mmCIF file of C-alpha atoms and ligand atoms in Angstrom:
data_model
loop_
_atom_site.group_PDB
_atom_site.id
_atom_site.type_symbol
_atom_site.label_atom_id
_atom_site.label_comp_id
_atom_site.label_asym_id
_atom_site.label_seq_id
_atom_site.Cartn_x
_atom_site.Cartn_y
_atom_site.Cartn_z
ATOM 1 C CA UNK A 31 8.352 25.306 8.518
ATOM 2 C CA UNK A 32 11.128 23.719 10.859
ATOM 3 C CA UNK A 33 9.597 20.239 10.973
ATOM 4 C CA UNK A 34 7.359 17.976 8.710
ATOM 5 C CA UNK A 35 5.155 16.967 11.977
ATOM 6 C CA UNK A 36 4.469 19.575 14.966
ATOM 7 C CA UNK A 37 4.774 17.053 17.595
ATOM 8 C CA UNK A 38 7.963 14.929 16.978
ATOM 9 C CA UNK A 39 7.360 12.599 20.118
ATOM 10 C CA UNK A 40 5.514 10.092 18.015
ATOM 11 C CA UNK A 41 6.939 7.626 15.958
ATOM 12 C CA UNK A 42 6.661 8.055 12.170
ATOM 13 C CA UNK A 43 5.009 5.366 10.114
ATOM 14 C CA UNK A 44 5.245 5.332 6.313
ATOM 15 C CA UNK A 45 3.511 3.404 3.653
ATOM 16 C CA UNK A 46 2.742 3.525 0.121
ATOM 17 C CA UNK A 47 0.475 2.188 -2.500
ATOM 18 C CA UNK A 48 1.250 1.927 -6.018
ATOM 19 C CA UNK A 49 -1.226 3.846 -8.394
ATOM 20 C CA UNK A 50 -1.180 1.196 -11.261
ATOM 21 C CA UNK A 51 -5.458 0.873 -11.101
ATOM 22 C CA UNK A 52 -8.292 1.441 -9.192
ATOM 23 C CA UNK A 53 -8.119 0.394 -5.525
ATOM 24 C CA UNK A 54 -9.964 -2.636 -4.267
ATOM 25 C CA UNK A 55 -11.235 -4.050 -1.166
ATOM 26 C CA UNK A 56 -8.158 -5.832 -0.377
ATOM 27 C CA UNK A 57 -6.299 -2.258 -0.546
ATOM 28 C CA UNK A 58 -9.123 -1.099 2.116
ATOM 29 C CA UNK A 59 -8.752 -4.372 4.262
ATOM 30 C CA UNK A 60 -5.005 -4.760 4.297
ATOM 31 C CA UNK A 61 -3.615 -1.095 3.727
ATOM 32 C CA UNK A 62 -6.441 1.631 3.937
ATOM 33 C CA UNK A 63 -8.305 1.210 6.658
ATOM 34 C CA UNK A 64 -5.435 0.181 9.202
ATOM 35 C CA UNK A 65 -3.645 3.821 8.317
ATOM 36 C CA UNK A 66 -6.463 5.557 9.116
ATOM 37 C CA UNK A 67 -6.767 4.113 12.567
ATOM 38 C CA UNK A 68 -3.132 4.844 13.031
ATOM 39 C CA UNK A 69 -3.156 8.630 12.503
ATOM 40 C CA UNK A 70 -3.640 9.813 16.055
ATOM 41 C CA UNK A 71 -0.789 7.702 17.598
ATOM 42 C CA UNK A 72 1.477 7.957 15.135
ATOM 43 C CA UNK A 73 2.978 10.871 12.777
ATOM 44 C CA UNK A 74 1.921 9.050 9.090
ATOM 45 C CA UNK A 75 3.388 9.803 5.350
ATOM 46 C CA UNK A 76 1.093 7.563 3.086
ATOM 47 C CA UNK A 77 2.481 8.364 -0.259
ATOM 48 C CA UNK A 78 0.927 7.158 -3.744
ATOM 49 C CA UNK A 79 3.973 5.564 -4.963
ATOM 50 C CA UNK A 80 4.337 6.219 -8.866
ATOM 51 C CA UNK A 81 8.056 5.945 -9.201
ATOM 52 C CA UNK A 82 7.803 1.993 -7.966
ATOM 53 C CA UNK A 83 4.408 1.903 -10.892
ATOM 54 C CA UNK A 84 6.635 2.731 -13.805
ATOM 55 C CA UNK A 85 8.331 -1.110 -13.335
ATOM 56 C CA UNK A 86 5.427 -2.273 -14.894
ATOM 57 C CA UNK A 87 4.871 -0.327 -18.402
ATOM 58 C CA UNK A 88 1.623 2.498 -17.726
ATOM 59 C CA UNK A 89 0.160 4.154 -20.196
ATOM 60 C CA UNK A 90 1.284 7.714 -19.213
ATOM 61 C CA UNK A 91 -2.086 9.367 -19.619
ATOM 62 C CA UNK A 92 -3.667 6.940 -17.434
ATOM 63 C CA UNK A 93 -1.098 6.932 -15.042
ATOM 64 C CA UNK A 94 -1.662 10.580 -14.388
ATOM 65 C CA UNK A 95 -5.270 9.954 -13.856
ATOM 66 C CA UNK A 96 -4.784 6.691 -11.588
ATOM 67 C CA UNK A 97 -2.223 8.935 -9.434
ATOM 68 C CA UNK A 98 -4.619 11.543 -8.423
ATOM 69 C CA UNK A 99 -7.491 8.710 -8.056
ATOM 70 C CA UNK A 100 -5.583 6.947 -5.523
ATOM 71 C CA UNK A 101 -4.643 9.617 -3.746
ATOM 72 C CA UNK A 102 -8.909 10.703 -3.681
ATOM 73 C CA UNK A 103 -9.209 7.503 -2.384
ATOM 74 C CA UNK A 104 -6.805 7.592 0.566
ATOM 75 C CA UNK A 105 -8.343 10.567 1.659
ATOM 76 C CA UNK A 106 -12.209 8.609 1.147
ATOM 77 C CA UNK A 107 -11.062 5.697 3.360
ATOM 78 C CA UNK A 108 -10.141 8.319 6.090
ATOM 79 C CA UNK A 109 -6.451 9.586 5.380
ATOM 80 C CA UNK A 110 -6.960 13.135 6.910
ATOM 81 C CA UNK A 111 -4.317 15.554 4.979
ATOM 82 C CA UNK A 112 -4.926 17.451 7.982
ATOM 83 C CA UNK A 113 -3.211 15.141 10.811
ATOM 84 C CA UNK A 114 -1.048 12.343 8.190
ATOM 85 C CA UNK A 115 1.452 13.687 5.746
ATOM 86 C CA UNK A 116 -0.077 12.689 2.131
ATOM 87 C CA UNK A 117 2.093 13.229 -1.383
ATOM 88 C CA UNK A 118 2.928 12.220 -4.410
ATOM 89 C CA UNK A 119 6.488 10.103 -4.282
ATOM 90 C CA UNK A 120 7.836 11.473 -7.672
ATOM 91 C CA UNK A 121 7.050 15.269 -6.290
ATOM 92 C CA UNK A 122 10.205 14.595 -4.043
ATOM 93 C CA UNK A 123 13.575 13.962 -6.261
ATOM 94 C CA UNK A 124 14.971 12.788 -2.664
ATOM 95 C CA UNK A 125 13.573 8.913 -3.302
ATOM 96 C CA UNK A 126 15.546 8.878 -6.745
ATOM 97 C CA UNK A 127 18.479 10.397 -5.517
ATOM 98 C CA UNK A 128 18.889 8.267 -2.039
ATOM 99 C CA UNK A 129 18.143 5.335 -4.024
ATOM 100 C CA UNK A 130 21.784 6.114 -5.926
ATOM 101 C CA UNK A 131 23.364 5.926 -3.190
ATOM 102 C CA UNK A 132 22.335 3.015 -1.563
ATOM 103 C CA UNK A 133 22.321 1.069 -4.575
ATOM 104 C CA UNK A 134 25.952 1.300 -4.353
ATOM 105 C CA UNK A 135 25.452 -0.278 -1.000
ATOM 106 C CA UNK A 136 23.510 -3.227 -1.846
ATOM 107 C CA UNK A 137 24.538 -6.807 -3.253
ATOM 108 C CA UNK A 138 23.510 -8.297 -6.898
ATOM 109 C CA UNK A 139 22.804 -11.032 -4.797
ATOM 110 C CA UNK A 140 20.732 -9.220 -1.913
ATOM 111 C CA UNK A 141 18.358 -7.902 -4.964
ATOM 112 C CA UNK A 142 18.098 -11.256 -6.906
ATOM 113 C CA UNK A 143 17.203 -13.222 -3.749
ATOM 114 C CA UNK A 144 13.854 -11.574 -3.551
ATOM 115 C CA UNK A 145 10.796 -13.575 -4.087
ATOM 116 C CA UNK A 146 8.817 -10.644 -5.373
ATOM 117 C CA UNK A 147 11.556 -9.984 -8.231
ATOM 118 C CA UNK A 148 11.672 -13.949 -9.179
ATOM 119 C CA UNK A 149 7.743 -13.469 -9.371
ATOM 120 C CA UNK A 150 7.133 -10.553 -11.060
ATOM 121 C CA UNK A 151 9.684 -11.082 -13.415
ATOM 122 C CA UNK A 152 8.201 -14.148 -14.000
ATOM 123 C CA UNK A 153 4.935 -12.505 -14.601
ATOM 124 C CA UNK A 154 6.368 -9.745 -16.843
ATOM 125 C CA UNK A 155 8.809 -12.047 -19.223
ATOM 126 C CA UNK A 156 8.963 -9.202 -22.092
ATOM 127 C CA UNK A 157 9.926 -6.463 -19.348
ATOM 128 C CA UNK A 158 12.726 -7.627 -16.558
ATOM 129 C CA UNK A 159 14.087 -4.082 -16.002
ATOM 130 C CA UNK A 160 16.436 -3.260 -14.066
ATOM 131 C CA UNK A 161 14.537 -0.795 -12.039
ATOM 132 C CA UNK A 162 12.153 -4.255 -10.723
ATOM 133 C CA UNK A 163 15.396 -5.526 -9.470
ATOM 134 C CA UNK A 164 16.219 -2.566 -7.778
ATOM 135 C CA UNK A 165 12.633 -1.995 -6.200
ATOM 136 C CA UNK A 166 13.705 -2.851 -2.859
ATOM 137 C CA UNK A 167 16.454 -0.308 -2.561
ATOM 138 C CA UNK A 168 13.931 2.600 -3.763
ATOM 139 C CA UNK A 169 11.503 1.173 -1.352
ATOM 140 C CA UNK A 170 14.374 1.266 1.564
ATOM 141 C CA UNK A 171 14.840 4.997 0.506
ATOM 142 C CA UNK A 172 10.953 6.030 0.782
ATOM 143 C CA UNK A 173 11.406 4.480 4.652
ATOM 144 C CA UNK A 174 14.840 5.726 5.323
ATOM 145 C CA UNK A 175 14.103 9.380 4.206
ATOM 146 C CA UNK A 176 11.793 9.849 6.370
ATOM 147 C CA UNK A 177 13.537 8.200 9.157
ATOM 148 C CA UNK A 178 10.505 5.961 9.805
ATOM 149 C CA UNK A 179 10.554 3.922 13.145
ATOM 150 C CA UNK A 180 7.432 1.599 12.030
ATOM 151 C CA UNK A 181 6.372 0.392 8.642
ATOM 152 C CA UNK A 182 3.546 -1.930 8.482
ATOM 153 C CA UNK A 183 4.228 -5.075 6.224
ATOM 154 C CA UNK A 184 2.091 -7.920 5.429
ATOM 155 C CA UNK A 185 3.599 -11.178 4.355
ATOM 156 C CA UNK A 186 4.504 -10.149 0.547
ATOM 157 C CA UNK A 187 7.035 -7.297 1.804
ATOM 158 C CA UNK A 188 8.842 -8.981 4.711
ATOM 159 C CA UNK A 189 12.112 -9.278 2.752
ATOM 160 C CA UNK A 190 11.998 -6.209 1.381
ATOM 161 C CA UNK A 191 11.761 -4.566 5.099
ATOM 162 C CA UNK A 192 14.663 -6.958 6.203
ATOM 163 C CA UNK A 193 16.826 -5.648 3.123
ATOM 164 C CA UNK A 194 15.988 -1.721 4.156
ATOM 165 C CA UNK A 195 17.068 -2.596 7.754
ATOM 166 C CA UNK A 196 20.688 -4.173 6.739
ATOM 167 C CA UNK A 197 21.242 -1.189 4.160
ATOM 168 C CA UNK A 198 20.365 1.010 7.260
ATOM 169 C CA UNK A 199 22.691 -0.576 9.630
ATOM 170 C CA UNK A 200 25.511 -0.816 6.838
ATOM 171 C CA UNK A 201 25.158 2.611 6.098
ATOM 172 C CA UNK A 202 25.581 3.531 9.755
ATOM 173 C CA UNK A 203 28.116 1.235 10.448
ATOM 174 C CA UNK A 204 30.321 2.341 7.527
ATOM 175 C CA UNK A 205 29.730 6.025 8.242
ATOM 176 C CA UNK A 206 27.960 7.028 11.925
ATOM 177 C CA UNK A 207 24.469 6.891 12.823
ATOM 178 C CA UNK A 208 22.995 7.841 10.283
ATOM 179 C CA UNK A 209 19.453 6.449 9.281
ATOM 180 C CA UNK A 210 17.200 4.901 11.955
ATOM 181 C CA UNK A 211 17.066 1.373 11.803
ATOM 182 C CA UNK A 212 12.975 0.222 10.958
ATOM 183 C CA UNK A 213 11.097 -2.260 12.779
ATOM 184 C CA UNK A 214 8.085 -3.848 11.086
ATOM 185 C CA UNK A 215 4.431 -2.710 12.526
ATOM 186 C CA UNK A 216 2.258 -6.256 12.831
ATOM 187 C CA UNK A 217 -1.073 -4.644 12.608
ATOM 188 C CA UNK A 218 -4.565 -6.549 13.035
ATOM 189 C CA UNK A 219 -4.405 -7.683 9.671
ATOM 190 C CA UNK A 220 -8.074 -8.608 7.976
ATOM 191 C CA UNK A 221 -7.265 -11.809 5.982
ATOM 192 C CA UNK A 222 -5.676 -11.014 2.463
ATOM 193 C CA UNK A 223 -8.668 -10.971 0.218
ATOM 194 C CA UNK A 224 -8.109 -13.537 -3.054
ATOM 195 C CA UNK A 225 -9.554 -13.213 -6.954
ATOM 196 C CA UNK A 226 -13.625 -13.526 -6.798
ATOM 197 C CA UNK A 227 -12.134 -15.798 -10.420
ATOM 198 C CA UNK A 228 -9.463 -17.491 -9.123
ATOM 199 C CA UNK A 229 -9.711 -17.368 -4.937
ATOM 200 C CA UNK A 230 -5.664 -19.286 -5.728
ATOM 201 C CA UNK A 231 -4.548 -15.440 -6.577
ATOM 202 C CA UNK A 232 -4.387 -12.674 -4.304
ATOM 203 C CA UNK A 233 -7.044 -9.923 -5.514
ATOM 204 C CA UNK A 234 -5.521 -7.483 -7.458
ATOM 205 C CA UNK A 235 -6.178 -3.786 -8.965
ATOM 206 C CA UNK A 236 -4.520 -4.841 -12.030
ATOM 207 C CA UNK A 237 -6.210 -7.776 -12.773
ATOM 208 C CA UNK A 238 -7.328 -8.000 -16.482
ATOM 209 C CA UNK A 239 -10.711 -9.999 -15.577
ATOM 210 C CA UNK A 240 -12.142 -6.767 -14.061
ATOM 211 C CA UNK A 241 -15.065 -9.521 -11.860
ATOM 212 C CA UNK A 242 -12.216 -10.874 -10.012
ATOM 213 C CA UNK A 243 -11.956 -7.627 -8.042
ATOM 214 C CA UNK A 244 -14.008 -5.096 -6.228
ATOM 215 C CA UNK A 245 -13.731 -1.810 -6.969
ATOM 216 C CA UNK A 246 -14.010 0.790 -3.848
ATOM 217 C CA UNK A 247 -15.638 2.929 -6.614
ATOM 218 C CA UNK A 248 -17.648 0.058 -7.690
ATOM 219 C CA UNK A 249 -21.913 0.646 -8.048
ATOM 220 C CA UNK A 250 -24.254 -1.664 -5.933
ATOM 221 C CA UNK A 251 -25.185 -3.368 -8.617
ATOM 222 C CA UNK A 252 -21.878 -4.211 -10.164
ATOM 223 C CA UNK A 253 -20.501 -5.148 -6.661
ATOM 224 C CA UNK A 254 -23.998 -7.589 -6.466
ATOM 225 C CA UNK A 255 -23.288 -9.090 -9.970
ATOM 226 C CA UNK A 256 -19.347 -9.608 -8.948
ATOM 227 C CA UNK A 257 -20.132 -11.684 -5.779
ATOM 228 C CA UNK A 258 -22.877 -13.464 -7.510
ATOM 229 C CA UNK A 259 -20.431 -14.765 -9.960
ATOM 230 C CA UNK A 260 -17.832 -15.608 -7.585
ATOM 231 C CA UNK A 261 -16.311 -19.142 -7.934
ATOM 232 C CA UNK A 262 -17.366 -20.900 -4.975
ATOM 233 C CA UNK A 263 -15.902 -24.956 -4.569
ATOM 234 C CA UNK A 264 -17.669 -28.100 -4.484
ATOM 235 C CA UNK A 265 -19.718 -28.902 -1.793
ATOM 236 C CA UNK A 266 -22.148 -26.597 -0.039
ATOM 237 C CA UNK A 267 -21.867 -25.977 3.196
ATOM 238 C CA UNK A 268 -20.739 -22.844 4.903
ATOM 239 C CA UNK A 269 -17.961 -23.235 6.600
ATOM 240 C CA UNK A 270 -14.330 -21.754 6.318
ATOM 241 C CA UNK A 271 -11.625 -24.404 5.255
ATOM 242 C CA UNK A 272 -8.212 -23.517 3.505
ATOM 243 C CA UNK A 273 -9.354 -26.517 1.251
ATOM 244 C CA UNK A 274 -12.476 -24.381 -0.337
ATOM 245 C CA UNK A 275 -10.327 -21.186 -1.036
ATOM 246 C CA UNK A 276 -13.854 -20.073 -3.082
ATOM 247 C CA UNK A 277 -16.002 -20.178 -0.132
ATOM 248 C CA UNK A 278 -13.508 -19.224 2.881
ATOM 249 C CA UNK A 279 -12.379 -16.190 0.688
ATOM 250 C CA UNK A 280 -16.321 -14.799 0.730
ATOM 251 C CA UNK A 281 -16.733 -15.691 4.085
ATOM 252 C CA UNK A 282 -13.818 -13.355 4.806
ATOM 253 C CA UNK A 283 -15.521 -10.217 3.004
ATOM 254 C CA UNK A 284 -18.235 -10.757 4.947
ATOM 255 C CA UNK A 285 -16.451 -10.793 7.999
ATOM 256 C CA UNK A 286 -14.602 -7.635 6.668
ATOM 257 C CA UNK A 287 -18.486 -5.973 5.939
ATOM 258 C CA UNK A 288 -20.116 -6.634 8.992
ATOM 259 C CA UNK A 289 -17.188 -7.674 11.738
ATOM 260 C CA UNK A 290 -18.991 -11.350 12.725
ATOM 261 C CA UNK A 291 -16.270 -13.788 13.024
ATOM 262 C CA UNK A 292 -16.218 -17.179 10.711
ATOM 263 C CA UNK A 293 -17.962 -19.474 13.741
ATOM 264 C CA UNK A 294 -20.354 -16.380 13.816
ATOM 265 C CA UNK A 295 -20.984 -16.764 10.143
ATOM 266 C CA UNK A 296 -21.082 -20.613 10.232
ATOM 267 C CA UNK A 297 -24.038 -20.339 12.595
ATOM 268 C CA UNK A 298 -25.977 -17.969 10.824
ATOM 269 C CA UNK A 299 -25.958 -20.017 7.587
ATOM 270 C CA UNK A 300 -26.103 -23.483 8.934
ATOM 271 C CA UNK A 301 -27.766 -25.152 6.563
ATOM 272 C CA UNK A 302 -27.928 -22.335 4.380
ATOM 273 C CA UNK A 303 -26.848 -22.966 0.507
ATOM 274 C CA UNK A 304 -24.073 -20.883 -1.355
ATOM 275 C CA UNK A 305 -26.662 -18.839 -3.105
ATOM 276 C CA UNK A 306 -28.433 -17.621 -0.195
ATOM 277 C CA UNK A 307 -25.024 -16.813 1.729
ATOM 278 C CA UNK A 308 -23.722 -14.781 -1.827
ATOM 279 C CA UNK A 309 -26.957 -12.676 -1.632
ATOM 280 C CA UNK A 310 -25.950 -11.750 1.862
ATOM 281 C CA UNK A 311 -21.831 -11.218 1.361
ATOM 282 C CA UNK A 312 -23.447 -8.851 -1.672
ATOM 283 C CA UNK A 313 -25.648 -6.872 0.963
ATOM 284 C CA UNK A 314 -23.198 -6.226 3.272
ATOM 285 C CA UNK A 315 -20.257 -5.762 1.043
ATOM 286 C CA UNK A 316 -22.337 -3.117 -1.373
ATOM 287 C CA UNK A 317 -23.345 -1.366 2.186
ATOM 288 C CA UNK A 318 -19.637 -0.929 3.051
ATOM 289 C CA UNK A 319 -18.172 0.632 0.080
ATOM 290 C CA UNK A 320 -21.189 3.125 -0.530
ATOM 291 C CA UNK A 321 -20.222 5.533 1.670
ATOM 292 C CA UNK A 322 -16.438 5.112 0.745
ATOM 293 C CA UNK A 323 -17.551 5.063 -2.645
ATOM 294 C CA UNK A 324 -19.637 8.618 -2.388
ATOM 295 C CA UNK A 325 -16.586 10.213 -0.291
ATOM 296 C CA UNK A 326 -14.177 9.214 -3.427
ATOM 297 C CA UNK A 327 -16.422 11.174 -6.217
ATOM 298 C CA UNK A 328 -16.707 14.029 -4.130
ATOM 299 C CA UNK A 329 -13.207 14.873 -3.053
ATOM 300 C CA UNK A 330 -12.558 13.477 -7.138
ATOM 301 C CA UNK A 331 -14.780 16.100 -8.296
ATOM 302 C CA UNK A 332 -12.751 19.109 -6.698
ATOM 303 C CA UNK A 333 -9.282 18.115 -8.614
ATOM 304 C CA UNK A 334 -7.680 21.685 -7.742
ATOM 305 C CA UNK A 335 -8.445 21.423 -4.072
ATOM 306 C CA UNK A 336 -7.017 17.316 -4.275
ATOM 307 C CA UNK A 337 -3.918 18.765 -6.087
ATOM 308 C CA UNK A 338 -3.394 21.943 -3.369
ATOM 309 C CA UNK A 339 -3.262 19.188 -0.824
ATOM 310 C CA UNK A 340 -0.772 17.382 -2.684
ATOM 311 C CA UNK A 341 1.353 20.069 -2.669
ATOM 312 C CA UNK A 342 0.804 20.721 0.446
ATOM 313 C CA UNK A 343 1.475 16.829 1.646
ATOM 314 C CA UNK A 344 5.289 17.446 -0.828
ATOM 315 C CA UNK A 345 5.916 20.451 1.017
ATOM 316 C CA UNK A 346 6.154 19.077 4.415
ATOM 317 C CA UNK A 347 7.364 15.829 3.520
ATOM 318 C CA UNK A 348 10.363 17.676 1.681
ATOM 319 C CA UNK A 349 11.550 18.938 4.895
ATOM 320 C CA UNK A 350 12.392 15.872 6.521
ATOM 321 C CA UNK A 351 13.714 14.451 2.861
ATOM 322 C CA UNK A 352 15.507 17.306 2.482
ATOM 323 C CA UNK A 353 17.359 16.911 5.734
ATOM 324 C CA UNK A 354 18.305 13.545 5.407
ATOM 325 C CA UNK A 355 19.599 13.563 1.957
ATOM 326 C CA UNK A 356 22.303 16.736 2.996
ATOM 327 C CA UNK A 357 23.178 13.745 5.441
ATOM 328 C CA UNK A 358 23.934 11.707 3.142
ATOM 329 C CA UNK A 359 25.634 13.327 1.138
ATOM 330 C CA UNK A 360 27.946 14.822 3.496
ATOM 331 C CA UNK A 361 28.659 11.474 4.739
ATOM 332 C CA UNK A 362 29.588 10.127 1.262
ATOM 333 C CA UNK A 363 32.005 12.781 0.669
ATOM 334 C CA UNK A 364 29.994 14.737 -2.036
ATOM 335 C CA UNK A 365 31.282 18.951 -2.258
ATOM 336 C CA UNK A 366 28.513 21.144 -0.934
ATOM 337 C CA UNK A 367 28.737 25.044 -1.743
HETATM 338 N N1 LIG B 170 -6.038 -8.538 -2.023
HETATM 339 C C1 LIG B 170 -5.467 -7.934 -0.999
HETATM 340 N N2 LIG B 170 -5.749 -8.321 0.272
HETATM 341 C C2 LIG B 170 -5.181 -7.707 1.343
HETATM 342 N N3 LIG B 170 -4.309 -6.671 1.218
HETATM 343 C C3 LIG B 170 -3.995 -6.236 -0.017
HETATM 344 N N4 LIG B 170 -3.167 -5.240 -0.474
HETATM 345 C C4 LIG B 170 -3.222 -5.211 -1.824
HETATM 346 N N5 LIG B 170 -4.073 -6.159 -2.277
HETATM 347 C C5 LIG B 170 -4.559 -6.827 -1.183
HETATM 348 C C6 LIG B 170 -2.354 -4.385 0.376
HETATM 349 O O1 LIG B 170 -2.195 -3.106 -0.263
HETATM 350 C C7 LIG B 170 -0.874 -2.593 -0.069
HETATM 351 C C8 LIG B 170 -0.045 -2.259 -1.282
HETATM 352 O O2 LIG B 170 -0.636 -2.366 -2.454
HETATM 353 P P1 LIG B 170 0.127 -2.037 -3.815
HETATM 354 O O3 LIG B 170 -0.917 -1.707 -4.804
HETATM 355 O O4 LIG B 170 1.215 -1.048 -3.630
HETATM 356 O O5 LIG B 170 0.821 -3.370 -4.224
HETATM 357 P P2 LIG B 170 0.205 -4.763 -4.441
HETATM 358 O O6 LIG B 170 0.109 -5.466 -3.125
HETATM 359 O O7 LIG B 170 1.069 -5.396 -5.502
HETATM 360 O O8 LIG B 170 -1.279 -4.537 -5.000
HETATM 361 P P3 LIG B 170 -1.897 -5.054 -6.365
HETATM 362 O O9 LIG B 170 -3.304 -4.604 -6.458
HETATM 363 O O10 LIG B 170 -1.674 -6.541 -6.554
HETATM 364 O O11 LIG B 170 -1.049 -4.224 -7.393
HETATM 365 P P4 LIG B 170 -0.707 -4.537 -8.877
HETATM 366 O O12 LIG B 170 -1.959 -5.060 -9.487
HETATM 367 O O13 LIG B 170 -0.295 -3.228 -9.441
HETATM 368 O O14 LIG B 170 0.411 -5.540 -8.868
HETATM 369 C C9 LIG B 170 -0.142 -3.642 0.716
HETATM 370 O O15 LIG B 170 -0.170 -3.275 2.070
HETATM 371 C C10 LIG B 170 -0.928 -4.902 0.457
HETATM 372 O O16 LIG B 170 -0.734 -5.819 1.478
#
């Protein structure tokens, strides 16, 4: 194999998602289902990214599981191993070993300026490791490696995109071209979906209250009995308003579930009360992660064929890694025999 991708006019996309618990809707709004739309235009490495997990203690056992889990569920919410390059970020030593060298490229100050290290550390008090400082230059390697012209970005990783593009053009600059420079990928992003327990927080896989999130491997009835529950504001009305955080946040499943917009929605349940609209957001919700749902425990089932196209996914991914690293290290000076 002379190439990761057989036709190298397209641009190369990469993204990631951690495999620290099961994947939720707001993996399948903001992540998920955008990749799969962007398979035919563009040459895609979605990688489950344990190495970036391990900043956060896992139990090892169930990180193995979660790993292979996530990666089921790429495939379930249309990742096609066929056209998209899918693997397992610790199969390739090539993320560890960039991530040396451009450490030695980036600031104490570059790293402590992120907002995502002041916040997790602040959420993880016993645990400020040094590799959750240095999760922005491991995250520039993963793009970098694969010389990626596009990475899509929501909000939350902004800075860490800007960060990978300076280490890029300081590397380049210090050497010669080196790295292609990445530009972030806006895509149609579905609103960010919040707690169903605390519609303040962003929902989350690793959320200890397991009914502030749905699971895409959630039942019907447990996805019913989650909405139903739902913390909704005072008042009554249907209507979205960044005031009632409750309310707007179910309105946006809904919109997610069936694709009617919020004045769409407002209309249907004027004068409807919360309870009646909940009954309908747990319809349509339970109606779009069935068949996600029954796609997951099938390709779960077959673990030998899930881990032969992990292999697979390392394989071809380790030719481009592999070609950018010798690069590297030719540039910094390192002997090669
Ligand atoms: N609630 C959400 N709404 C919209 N998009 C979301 N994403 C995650 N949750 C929502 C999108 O999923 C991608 C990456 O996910 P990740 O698991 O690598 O990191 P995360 O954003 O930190 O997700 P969690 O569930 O909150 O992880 P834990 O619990 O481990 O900290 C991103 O594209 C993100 O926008």
């Amino acid at each position: 194999m002379e190439n990761s991708f057989q036709n190298e006019e397209k641009k190369i996309i990469l993204s990631g998602i951690q495999p620290s618990g099961i994947l939720t809707i707001g993996h399948y709004t903001g992540a998920l289902r955008n990749w799969a739309a962007m398979q035919d235009e563009f040459n895609c490495y979605y990688m489950v990214a344990d190495l970036h997990s391990i900043t956060v203690r896992q139990t090892p056992a169930v990180l193995r599981k979660s790993t292979l889990d996530t990666a089921a569920m790429f495939i379930a919410c249309g990742v096609d191993p066929e056209k998209s390059i899918l693997f397992i970020q610790s199969h390739l030593p090539e993320h560890s070993q960039l991530t040396w060298v451009l450490n030695t490229f980036t600031g104490m100050g570059e790293c402590s300026r992120m907002t995502q290290f002041k916040d997790k550390s602040a959420n993880h008090a016993e645990n400020i490791n040094v590799g959750l400082f240095t999760y922005p230059v491991l995250m520039a390697s993963d793009i970098l490696l694969y010389q990626a012209n596009l990475v899509p970005v929501g909000e939350d990783q902004r800075q860490h995109l800007e960060l990978c593009r300076n280490l890029a053009q300081r590397f380049n600059n210090n050497y010669s071209e080196t790295f292609i420079v990445p530009e972030p990928y806006i895509v149609k992003l579905g609103a960010k979906i919040m707690s169903l327990q605390d519609p303040s927080k962003k929902m989350s896989k690793s959320d200890s209250n397991s009914n502030a999130s749905i699971f895409l491997n959630d039942d019907d009835t447990t996805i019913k009995n989650k909405i139903k529950r739902a913390v909704t504001d005072s008042g009554s009305e249907i209507k979205y308003d960044e005031s009632r955080p409750g309310i707007s946040n179910l309105m946006s499943l809904y919109y997610i579930a069936t694709g009617k917009n919020y004045q769409a929605i407002e209309e249907e349940f004027s004068g409807a009360g919360y309870g009646d609209f909940k009954i309908a957001v747990a319809e349509a919700v339970a109606e779009l992660i069935a068949p996600i749902r029954d796609k997951y425990f099938s390709v779960r089932k077959d673990e030998k064929a899930l881990k032969e196209i992990l292999t697979y996914g390392a394989e071809k991914a380790s030719i481009q890694a592999r070609k950018t690293l010798r690069k590297v290290y030719k540039k910094v000076g390192f002997v090669n025999f």
